[in-house]
Short mmCIF file of C-alpha atoms and ligand atoms in Angstrom, two decimals:
data_model
loop_
_atom_site.label_atom_id
_atom_site.label_comp_id
_atom_site.label_asym_id
_atom_site.label_seq_id
_atom_site.Cartn_x
_atom_site.Cartn_y
_atom_site.Cartn_z
CA MET A 1 139.92 -10.61 130.99
CA LYS A 2 138.26 -13.57 132.50
CA ALA A 3 139.88 -16.88 133.28
CA ILE A 4 137.46 -19.70 132.87
CA SER A 5 137.57 -22.76 134.98
CA ILE A 6 137.49 -25.94 133.05
CA PRO A 7 134.80 -28.48 133.74
CA SER A 8 136.07 -31.98 133.51
CA VAL A 9 138.89 -31.22 131.21
CA ARG A 10 139.96 -34.76 131.11
CA GLY A 11 136.95 -36.13 129.32
CA LEU A 12 136.73 -33.32 126.86
CA LEU A 13 139.96 -33.46 125.04
CA THR A 14 141.92 -35.98 123.21
CA GLY A 15 145.45 -36.47 124.22
CA GLY A 16 148.07 -39.01 123.71
CA ARG A 17 151.09 -40.33 125.34
CA ARG A 18 154.63 -40.29 124.38
CA VAL A 19 157.34 -42.18 126.03
CA ARG A 20 160.11 -39.70 125.66
CA TYR A 21 160.26 -36.46 123.87
CA ALA A 22 162.69 -38.22 121.59
CA ALA A 23 160.30 -40.96 120.70
CA VAL A 24 157.76 -40.75 117.96
CA SER A 25 154.54 -42.13 119.17
CA LYS A 26 151.63 -42.57 116.86
CA SER A 27 149.06 -40.91 118.93
CA ALA A 28 151.06 -38.47 120.90
CA SER A 29 150.47 -34.92 121.76
CA VAL A 30 148.16 -32.77 123.40
CA PRO A 31 145.60 -30.26 122.61
CA ALA A 32 146.17 -26.94 124.09
CA LEU A 33 143.90 -25.82 126.79
CA LEU A 34 144.18 -23.73 129.79
CA ALA A 35 143.61 -20.87 127.52
CA LEU A 36 142.51 -17.71 129.04
CA LEU A 37 139.76 -15.93 127.37
CA PHE A 38 139.72 -12.40 126.62
CA ILE A 39 136.29 -11.07 126.72
CA ALA A 40 135.17 -7.56 126.26
CA GLY A 41 136.14 -5.12 128.89
CA THR A 42 136.18 -1.54 127.93
CA ALA A 43 135.17 0.26 124.80
CA PHE A 44 136.93 -0.83 121.69
CA SER A 45 138.86 1.87 120.01
CA VAL A 46 140.69 1.24 116.83
CA VAL A 47 144.19 2.54 116.77
CA PHE A 48 144.78 4.38 113.59
CA LEU A 49 148.43 4.67 112.90
CA GLY A 50 148.41 7.03 110.00
CA PRO A 51 150.47 6.70 106.88
CA PHE A 52 153.14 4.09 107.01
CA ASP A 53 156.68 5.07 107.09
CA TRP A 54 158.95 2.32 108.07
CA PRO A 55 162.36 2.93 109.56
CA PRO A 56 165.08 1.90 107.10
CA ALA A 57 165.93 -1.27 108.97
CA ILE A 58 162.40 -2.56 108.72
CA ALA A 59 161.96 -1.30 105.19
CA SER A 60 164.88 -3.42 104.08
CA PHE A 61 163.50 -6.46 105.88
CA LEU A 62 160.35 -6.04 103.97
CA GLY A 63 162.15 -6.82 100.77
CA GLY A 64 165.14 -8.80 101.97
CA GLU A 65 166.21 -12.29 102.85
CA GLY A 66 167.89 -13.21 106.10
CA ASP A 67 170.11 -16.01 107.33
CA ASP A 68 168.41 -18.92 108.86
CA VAL A 69 169.23 -18.52 112.50
CA THR A 70 166.83 -21.16 113.66
CA ARG A 71 169.22 -24.09 113.18
CA GLY A 72 171.72 -24.35 115.96
CA GLU A 73 172.10 -25.38 119.55
CA TRP A 74 171.58 -24.18 123.08
CA VAL A 75 174.81 -23.29 124.84
CA ARG A 76 175.21 -22.73 128.51
CA ASP A 77 176.03 -19.20 129.56
CA PRO A 78 176.35 -18.80 133.32
CA SER A 79 176.37 -15.02 132.99
CA LEU A 80 172.97 -14.89 131.36
CA ARG A 81 170.22 -13.12 133.27
CA PRO A 82 166.54 -13.26 132.37
CA TYR A 83 165.03 -10.20 130.72
CA TYR A 84 162.51 -9.91 133.56
CA THR A 85 161.47 -11.89 136.62
CA ASN A 86 158.30 -12.70 138.50
CA SER A 87 159.06 -9.63 140.60
CA THR A 88 159.68 -7.18 137.76
CA CYS A 89 156.78 -8.08 135.50
CA ALA A 90 153.14 -8.08 136.50
CA PHE A 91 151.92 -9.61 133.24
CA ILE A 92 153.12 -13.17 133.70
CA GLU A 93 150.07 -15.39 133.80
CA ASP A 94 149.96 -17.57 136.83
CA TYR A 95 150.27 -20.86 134.98
CA GLN A 96 153.61 -19.79 133.51
CA ASN A 97 155.00 -18.27 136.65
CA CYS A 98 157.48 -20.97 137.56
CA MET A 99 159.57 -18.64 139.70
CA LYS A 100 156.61 -17.72 141.86
CA HIS A 101 155.66 -21.35 142.20
CA GLY A 102 159.04 -22.37 143.43
CA ARG A 103 160.78 -24.07 140.54
CA PRO A 104 163.78 -25.40 142.42
CA SER A 105 166.49 -24.34 140.03
CA LEU A 106 166.65 -21.36 137.72
CA GLU A 107 169.61 -22.76 135.80
CA PHE A 108 167.29 -23.34 132.85
CA LEU A 109 167.46 -19.59 132.29
CA ARG A 110 171.17 -19.72 131.56
CA TRP A 111 171.12 -21.06 128.03
CA ARG A 112 171.64 -19.03 124.93
CA TRP A 113 170.61 -19.99 121.43
CA ARG A 114 173.60 -20.25 119.12
CA PRO A 115 172.82 -20.45 115.40
CA ALA A 116 174.80 -23.04 113.48
CA HIS A 117 175.91 -20.40 110.99
CA GLY A 118 176.65 -16.76 111.34
CA ASP A 119 176.65 -14.59 114.40
CA ASP A 120 174.99 -15.29 117.69
CA LEU A 121 171.54 -13.85 118.03
CA PRO A 122 171.97 -10.50 119.71
CA ARG A 123 170.30 -10.06 123.07
CA PHE A 124 166.94 -8.41 122.69
CA ASP A 125 167.32 -4.66 123.01
CA ALA A 126 163.98 -3.45 124.31
CA ALA A 127 164.83 0.23 123.94
CA ARG A 128 165.85 -0.31 120.34
CA PHE A 129 162.69 -2.28 119.64
CA LEU A 130 160.51 0.49 121.01
CA THR A 131 162.38 3.07 118.97
CA LEU A 132 162.22 1.00 115.83
CA LEU A 133 158.49 0.51 116.20
CA ARG A 134 157.67 4.06 117.21
CA GLY A 135 154.10 4.83 116.20
CA LYS A 136 153.45 1.22 115.27
CA SER A 137 151.28 -1.59 116.46
CA VAL A 138 152.05 -5.31 116.69
CA LEU A 139 149.23 -7.85 116.74
CA PHE A 140 149.60 -11.46 117.86
CA VAL A 141 146.86 -13.93 116.95
CA GLY A 142 146.73 -17.44 118.30
CA ASP A 143 146.17 -19.68 121.29
CA SER A 144 147.60 -19.65 124.79
CA LEU A 145 151.12 -20.09 123.43
CA ALA A 146 150.72 -16.91 121.43
CA SER A 147 149.52 -15.31 124.63
CA SER A 148 152.73 -16.47 126.29
CA HIS A 149 154.78 -14.85 123.55
CA VAL A 150 152.92 -11.59 124.01
CA ARG A 151 153.52 -11.69 127.75
CA SER A 152 157.19 -12.39 127.18
CA LEU A 153 157.50 -9.42 124.83
CA VAL A 154 155.51 -7.06 127.00
CA CYS A 155 157.43 -8.06 130.13
CA THR A 156 160.71 -7.43 128.33
CA LEU A 157 159.63 -4.08 126.91
CA ALA A 158 158.20 -2.98 130.23
CA GLN A 159 161.67 -3.11 131.78
CA VAL A 160 162.78 -0.07 129.79
CA ALA A 161 159.55 1.79 129.16
CA PRO A 162 159.59 5.06 131.07
CA ALA A 163 155.87 4.97 131.73
CA PRO A 164 154.41 1.75 133.05
CA ALA A 165 152.76 -0.41 130.43
CA ARG A 166 149.07 -0.95 130.88
CA MET A 167 146.91 -3.79 129.76
CA GLU A 168 143.45 -3.08 128.40
CA SER A 169 140.77 -5.55 127.44
CA LEU A 170 139.03 -4.19 124.42
CA LEU A 171 135.61 -4.94 123.09
CA GLY A 172 135.69 -7.77 120.62
CA GLY A 173 138.18 -9.94 122.44
CA PHE A 174 141.37 -7.94 121.93
CA GLN A 175 143.90 -7.21 124.60
CA ARG A 176 146.30 -4.36 124.21
CA TRP A 177 149.36 -3.07 125.97
CA THR A 178 150.48 0.45 125.24
CA PHE A 179 153.86 2.07 125.65
CA PRO A 180 152.85 5.71 125.52
CA ALA A 181 156.32 7.25 125.51
CA HIS A 182 157.08 5.48 122.24
CA ASP A 183 153.58 5.31 120.90
CA VAL A 184 153.95 1.56 120.50
CA SER A 185 151.18 -0.93 121.11
CA VAL A 186 151.17 -4.69 121.37
CA SER A 187 147.84 -6.47 120.95
CA PHE A 188 146.62 -10.00 121.28
CA PHE A 189 143.61 -11.82 119.95
CA TRP A 190 142.88 -15.28 121.24
CA THR A 191 141.80 -17.78 118.61
CA PRO A 192 143.10 -21.32 118.54
CA PHE A 193 142.29 -21.99 114.86
CA GLN A 194 142.64 -18.70 112.96
CA VAL A 195 139.60 -19.61 110.85
CA ARG A 196 135.94 -19.25 111.88
CA TRP A 197 134.96 -21.76 114.51
CA ARG A 198 132.28 -22.54 117.00
CA LEU A 199 131.91 -25.03 119.78
CA THR A 200 128.98 -27.29 119.17
CA ARG A 201 128.60 -29.13 122.44
CA GLY A 202 129.37 -28.19 125.95
CA PRO A 203 127.67 -26.69 128.94
CA ASP A 204 124.55 -24.86 127.72
CA ASP A 205 125.72 -21.46 128.75
CA ALA A 206 128.98 -21.88 126.89
CA VAL A 207 127.70 -22.68 123.45
CA GLY A 208 126.62 -20.14 120.92
CA PRO A 209 128.02 -17.55 118.59
CA ASP A 210 128.95 -15.12 121.32
CA ARG A 211 130.43 -17.64 123.65
CA GLN A 212 133.08 -19.13 121.47
CA GLY A 213 135.86 -20.84 123.23
CA GLU A 214 134.68 -20.34 126.72
CA VAL A 215 135.13 -23.93 127.65
CA PHE A 216 137.27 -26.69 126.46
CA ALA A 217 134.38 -28.79 125.44
CA GLY A 218 134.18 -30.11 121.94
CA PRO A 219 133.62 -30.85 119.23
CA THR A 220 134.18 -27.74 117.25
CA ASP A 221 132.77 -26.66 113.91
CA LEU A 222 135.66 -25.38 111.85
CA HIS A 223 135.10 -23.39 108.69
CA LEU A 224 138.29 -24.18 106.85
CA ASP A 225 137.72 -21.70 104.07
CA GLU A 226 136.74 -18.68 106.16
CA ALA A 227 139.25 -16.64 108.08
CA ASP A 228 137.89 -15.60 111.45
CA ALA A 229 136.44 -12.15 110.73
CA ARG A 230 136.70 -11.19 114.38
CA TRP A 231 140.41 -10.55 113.99
CA ILE A 232 141.00 -10.39 110.24
CA THR A 233 138.99 -7.19 110.01
CA ALA A 234 141.32 -5.54 112.53
CA VAL A 235 144.48 -6.38 110.61
CA PRO A 236 144.70 -3.09 108.66
CA ASN A 237 145.05 -1.30 112.01
CA HIS A 238 148.33 -3.04 112.71
CA ASP A 239 151.83 -2.93 111.28
CA VAL A 240 153.13 -6.35 112.25
CA VAL A 241 150.88 -9.38 112.53
CA VAL A 242 152.19 -12.60 114.05
CA ILE A 243 149.99 -15.65 113.53
CA SER A 244 150.30 -19.14 115.00
CA ALA A 245 148.07 -22.10 115.91
CA SER A 246 148.54 -25.83 116.18
CA HIS A 247 147.60 -27.91 119.16
CA TRP A 248 143.87 -27.26 119.15
CA PHE A 249 143.59 -28.83 115.73
CA ALA A 250 144.10 -32.22 117.38
CA ARG A 251 140.70 -31.90 119.06
CA PRO A 252 137.44 -33.40 117.82
CA ALA A 253 135.99 -31.34 115.01
CA VAL A 254 133.55 -31.17 112.13
CA TYR A 255 135.03 -29.44 109.11
CA TYR A 256 133.12 -27.13 106.78
CA ARG A 257 133.76 -25.78 103.32
CA ALA A 258 131.43 -23.23 101.78
CA GLY A 259 129.23 -23.60 104.83
CA ARG A 260 128.70 -27.33 104.33
CA ALA A 261 129.98 -30.05 106.60
CA VAL A 262 132.53 -32.02 104.61
CA GLY A 263 134.74 -33.83 107.07
CA CYS A 264 135.28 -34.79 110.65
CA HIS A 265 137.89 -35.83 113.16
CA GLN A 266 136.95 -37.83 116.26
CA ALA A 267 133.43 -36.51 115.86
CA CYS A 268 132.27 -38.78 113.09
CA ASP A 269 129.40 -40.42 114.91
CA GLY A 270 125.66 -39.82 114.74
CA ASP A 271 124.68 -37.24 112.15
CA ASN A 272 128.25 -37.03 110.99
CA ASN A 273 128.71 -40.66 110.13
CA ASN A 274 128.76 -40.08 106.41
CA LEU A 275 131.33 -37.29 106.52
CA THR A 276 134.88 -38.02 105.43
CA ALA A 277 137.31 -38.61 108.26
CA MET A 278 140.10 -36.06 107.96
CA LYS A 279 143.44 -35.84 109.69
CA PRO A 280 143.83 -32.79 111.92
CA TRP A 281 146.88 -31.64 109.99
CA GLN A 282 144.92 -31.65 106.75
CA ALA A 283 142.48 -29.33 108.43
CA GLN A 284 145.29 -27.21 109.81
CA ARG A 285 146.87 -26.98 106.37
CA GLU A 286 143.64 -25.75 104.84
CA ALA A 287 143.06 -23.30 107.65
CA PHE A 288 146.52 -21.80 107.21
CA ARG A 289 146.09 -21.66 103.46
CA THR A 290 142.90 -19.69 103.97
CA VAL A 291 144.40 -17.33 106.49
CA LEU A 292 147.63 -16.68 104.59
CA ARG A 293 145.71 -15.96 101.38
CA THR A 294 143.25 -13.76 103.21
CA LEU A 295 146.02 -11.78 104.86
CA ALA A 296 147.84 -11.43 101.57
CA GLY A 297 144.70 -10.00 100.01
CA THR A 298 143.71 -7.73 102.90
CA GLU A 299 143.33 -4.22 101.57
CA GLY A 300 144.85 -1.50 103.63
CA PHE A 301 147.33 -3.79 105.36
CA LYS A 302 150.83 -2.73 104.41
CA GLY A 303 152.66 -4.26 107.29
CA ALA A 304 154.66 -7.36 107.91
CA MET A 305 153.12 -10.77 108.40
CA ILE A 306 154.92 -13.41 110.40
CA LEU A 307 153.98 -17.05 110.91
CA ARG A 308 155.33 -18.62 114.08
CA THR A 309 155.64 -22.39 113.79
CA VAL A 310 154.65 -25.13 116.25
CA ALA A 311 156.14 -25.10 119.72
CA PRO A 312 156.34 -28.78 120.64
CA THR A 313 155.17 -30.39 123.85
CA HIS A 314 157.45 -32.63 125.87
CA TYR A 315 155.37 -35.13 127.77
CA GLU A 316 157.18 -38.27 128.83
CA ASN A 317 155.60 -41.36 130.28
CA GLY A 318 152.08 -40.30 129.59
CA GLY A 319 149.96 -37.44 128.34
CA TRP A 320 148.90 -34.22 130.02
CA PHE A 321 145.99 -35.90 131.79
CA ASP A 322 147.47 -39.17 132.95
CA GLY A 323 150.69 -38.45 134.65
CA GLY A 324 152.93 -37.41 131.77
CA GLU A 325 155.74 -35.16 132.89
CA CYS A 326 158.78 -33.24 131.72
CA THR A 327 161.48 -33.41 134.32
CA ALA A 328 164.50 -32.58 132.17
CA THR A 329 166.69 -29.92 133.72
CA GLU A 330 168.78 -29.15 130.67
CA PRO A 331 168.23 -28.67 126.97
CA ALA A 332 168.82 -31.58 124.62
CA THR A 333 172.18 -30.49 123.33
CA ASP A 334 173.51 -33.51 121.52
CA PRO A 335 171.31 -34.38 118.60
CA ASP A 336 173.46 -37.40 117.73
CA GLU A 337 173.24 -38.99 121.10
CA ASP A 338 169.62 -38.21 121.63
CA PRO A 339 167.81 -37.76 118.35
CA VAL A 340 165.15 -35.20 118.78
CA GLU A 341 161.99 -35.94 116.91
CA MET A 342 158.51 -34.73 117.27
CA ALA A 343 155.40 -36.69 117.89
CA GLU A 344 153.19 -37.28 114.90
CA PRO A 345 150.62 -34.53 115.07
CA GLU A 346 153.19 -31.88 115.86
CA ALA A 347 155.57 -32.96 113.12
CA GLU A 348 152.69 -32.95 110.65
CA PHE A 349 151.46 -29.59 111.88
CA TYR A 350 154.93 -28.19 111.40
CA LYS A 351 155.26 -29.57 107.89
CA ALA A 352 151.86 -28.21 106.91
CA GLN A 353 152.71 -24.76 108.26
CA VAL A 354 156.05 -24.53 106.52
CA GLU A 355 154.72 -25.81 103.20
CA GLU A 356 151.70 -23.53 103.24
CA PHE A 357 153.89 -20.61 104.19
CA ARG A 358 156.30 -21.28 101.33
CA ALA A 359 153.44 -21.62 98.86
CA ALA A 360 151.84 -18.38 100.02
CA GLU A 361 155.18 -16.60 99.98
CA ALA A 362 155.89 -17.69 96.42
CA GLU A 363 152.57 -16.33 95.28
CA SER A 364 152.38 -13.12 97.18
CA PRO A 365 154.33 -9.93 96.74
CA ARG A 366 153.61 -9.30 100.38
CA ARG A 367 156.23 -9.29 103.06
CA MET A 368 155.96 -12.55 104.91
CA ARG A 369 158.39 -14.15 107.26
CA LEU A 370 158.52 -17.52 108.91
CA MET A 371 159.51 -17.54 112.55
CA ASP A 372 160.61 -21.12 112.75
CA VAL A 373 160.88 -21.87 116.44
CA THR A 374 160.13 -25.57 116.22
CA GLY A 375 163.65 -26.98 116.14
CA MET A 376 164.94 -24.77 118.91
CA MET A 377 161.97 -25.40 121.17
CA LEU A 378 162.11 -29.12 120.54
CA ARG A 379 165.46 -29.03 122.29
CA ARG A 380 163.98 -27.42 125.42
CA PRO A 381 162.21 -30.19 127.32
CA ASP A 382 163.39 -28.32 130.42
CA GLY A 383 161.49 -25.13 129.60
CA HIS A 384 157.95 -26.11 130.62
CA PRO A 385 156.29 -25.49 133.97
CA ASP A 386 155.99 -29.23 134.68
CA ARG A 387 154.77 -29.11 138.30
CA TYR A 388 155.48 -25.41 138.79
CA GLY A 389 152.58 -23.92 136.84
CA HIS A 390 150.56 -23.50 140.01
CA GLY A 391 150.83 -23.56 143.76
CA PRO A 392 149.98 -26.64 145.79
CA GLY A 393 146.38 -27.70 145.17
CA GLN A 394 145.66 -24.72 142.91
CA HIS A 395 145.61 -26.09 139.41
CA GLU A 396 142.47 -26.02 137.37
CA GLY A 397 143.79 -27.11 134.03
CA PHE A 398 147.08 -28.86 133.90
CA ASN A 399 148.40 -30.63 136.88
CA ILE A 400 151.67 -31.16 135.11
CA ASP A 401 152.19 -28.81 132.21
CA CYS A 402 154.62 -29.76 129.47
CA LEU A 403 152.85 -27.70 126.83
CA HIS A 404 153.18 -24.09 128.00
CA TRP A 405 156.50 -22.49 128.88
CA CYS A 406 157.87 -20.89 132.01
CA LEU A 407 158.18 -17.11 131.91
CA PRO A 408 160.87 -16.00 131.99
CA GLY A 409 162.09 -18.93 129.96
CA PRO A 410 163.27 -20.17 126.62
CA ILE A 411 160.48 -18.52 124.66
CA ASP A 412 162.02 -15.15 125.49
CA VAL A 413 164.31 -16.01 122.57
CA TRP A 414 161.33 -15.55 120.30
CA ASN A 415 161.69 -11.81 120.86
CA GLU A 416 165.30 -12.01 119.70
CA LEU A 417 164.02 -13.73 116.56
CA LEU A 418 161.31 -11.13 116.12
CA MET A 419 163.90 -8.38 116.33
CA LYS A 420 166.11 -10.18 113.85
CA ILE A 421 163.20 -10.60 111.44
CA LEU A 422 162.25 -6.94 111.73
CA THR A 423 165.77 -5.61 111.29
CA ASP A 424 167.36 -8.01 108.85
CA SER A 425 168.47 -6.64 105.60
C1 NAG B 501 159.14 -14.54 142.94
O1 NAG B 501 159.76 -15.79 143.08
C2 NAG B 501 160.49 -15.93 144.28
C3 NAG B 501 161.16 -17.29 144.25
O2 NAG B 501 161.90 -17.45 143.08
C4 NAG B 501 159.55 -15.80 145.46
O3 NAG B 501 160.29 -15.91 146.65
C5 NAG B 501 158.83 -14.49 145.39
O4 NAG B 501 157.85 -14.41 146.39
C6 NAG B 501 158.15 -14.30 144.06
N1 NAG B 501 157.60 -12.97 143.96
C7 NAG B 501 156.40 -12.74 143.43
C8 NAG B 501 155.98 -11.30 143.38
O5 NAG B 501 155.69 -13.62 142.97
C1 NAG B 502 124.37 -38.33 104.99
O1 NAG B 502 123.37 -38.96 105.76
C2 NAG B 502 122.12 -38.28 105.80
C3 NAG B 502 121.19 -39.05 106.69
O2 NAG B 502 121.79 -39.35 107.93
C4 NAG B 502 121.55 -38.09 104.41
O3 NAG B 502 120.37 -37.33 104.50
C5 NAG B 502 122.54 -37.41 103.52
O4 NAG B 502 122.08 -37.36 102.20
C6 NAG B 502 123.88 -38.15 103.55
N1 NAG B 502 124.85 -37.38 102.80
C7 NAG B 502 125.69 -37.95 101.94
C8 NAG B 502 126.64 -37.02 101.26
O5 NAG B 502 125.71 -39.14 101.73
#
């Protein structure tokens, strides 16, 4: 793995401001950045998992419907302890390591998600998860927020795994953690769009087919009708695939269909001046449509496919590059007093994801689940690193980060949701 420093991030990305997380601003939100890139390390070896035989709990999920546990509220629970800490997990990336960087209070770790209906979400049982997924492989595909989810899961599992988990960087951009005692593996592929993409401008040494995503320069060519073969082709080797992607769609881009440039967003000048201006969420909608259809039609993949929805940002009083911050110390618990709404691109991204998911689900006999984290995360303005994503003078991406999440932190609940999805009958 190689972390890339970001040349002049500020000029390269669009970003907006929002006044409060509760306010809807027309141009708010923030492209994701600070991604870490996962470049080839060791030899790539495909994990072949043999014939599928799902444990009964998962088998029933594959055909069943569950309660919607994603509506609810955060309730304080002083007895709650994080699943892992900066001292017990070595896989927390530095920019999420709020404990290490001295976040003054850890009270933000003492909130539990309580669904509006039905039982509380059970605490994540790492031993049970490893047993349930014995012999199986989970693949996460997405941007740095997907990476955070992977780290959260791996940190939690590592607490009970008898042999220490190891991280490998595999040829082709995959990262993999293995839990040998249970024959479970968790993999990650970094791609911020899910479909084929390529940076078109940027430092010379960072542009080109083999150098995708190595800087945060734009604009990007996005092939809306072509799933990114770099990860799609690996899907049959996995049993659970979790996809996600949002924030990067807000960046400047030229959109392609059938290999022809057809639209643009904030990159409509020069040669592109006769392309149709498209909204980023239209592009995101098409990209998800492509990826969901491609996954549904992928031969040899008999596993479960999960779409994780947008995790909102919480910049107040500015954007990520001009002093925006997120200083809340508690979740937003009273929706009546403080209506929680998302900024425009995020709300539109969310809508596009849910609608495309429902359409794909209706059409496909395949097991698909929506992991709808948007509402619950919207209520966690206190869960971001803010100023504690780096030590003094160390930052090379965000100075104040209200996009990523502290680990441990509220996104650890995503594992509880994952477990619920995999075990629901
Ligand atoms: C973990 O965080 C604590 C403060 O919460 C700090 O004192 C300690 O040095 C950190 N340990 C590591 C390994 O980063
Ligand atoms: C777009 O403009 C170029 C010249 O800049 C022209 O060659 C091309 O035909 C135009 N395309 C359309 C669809 O108008």
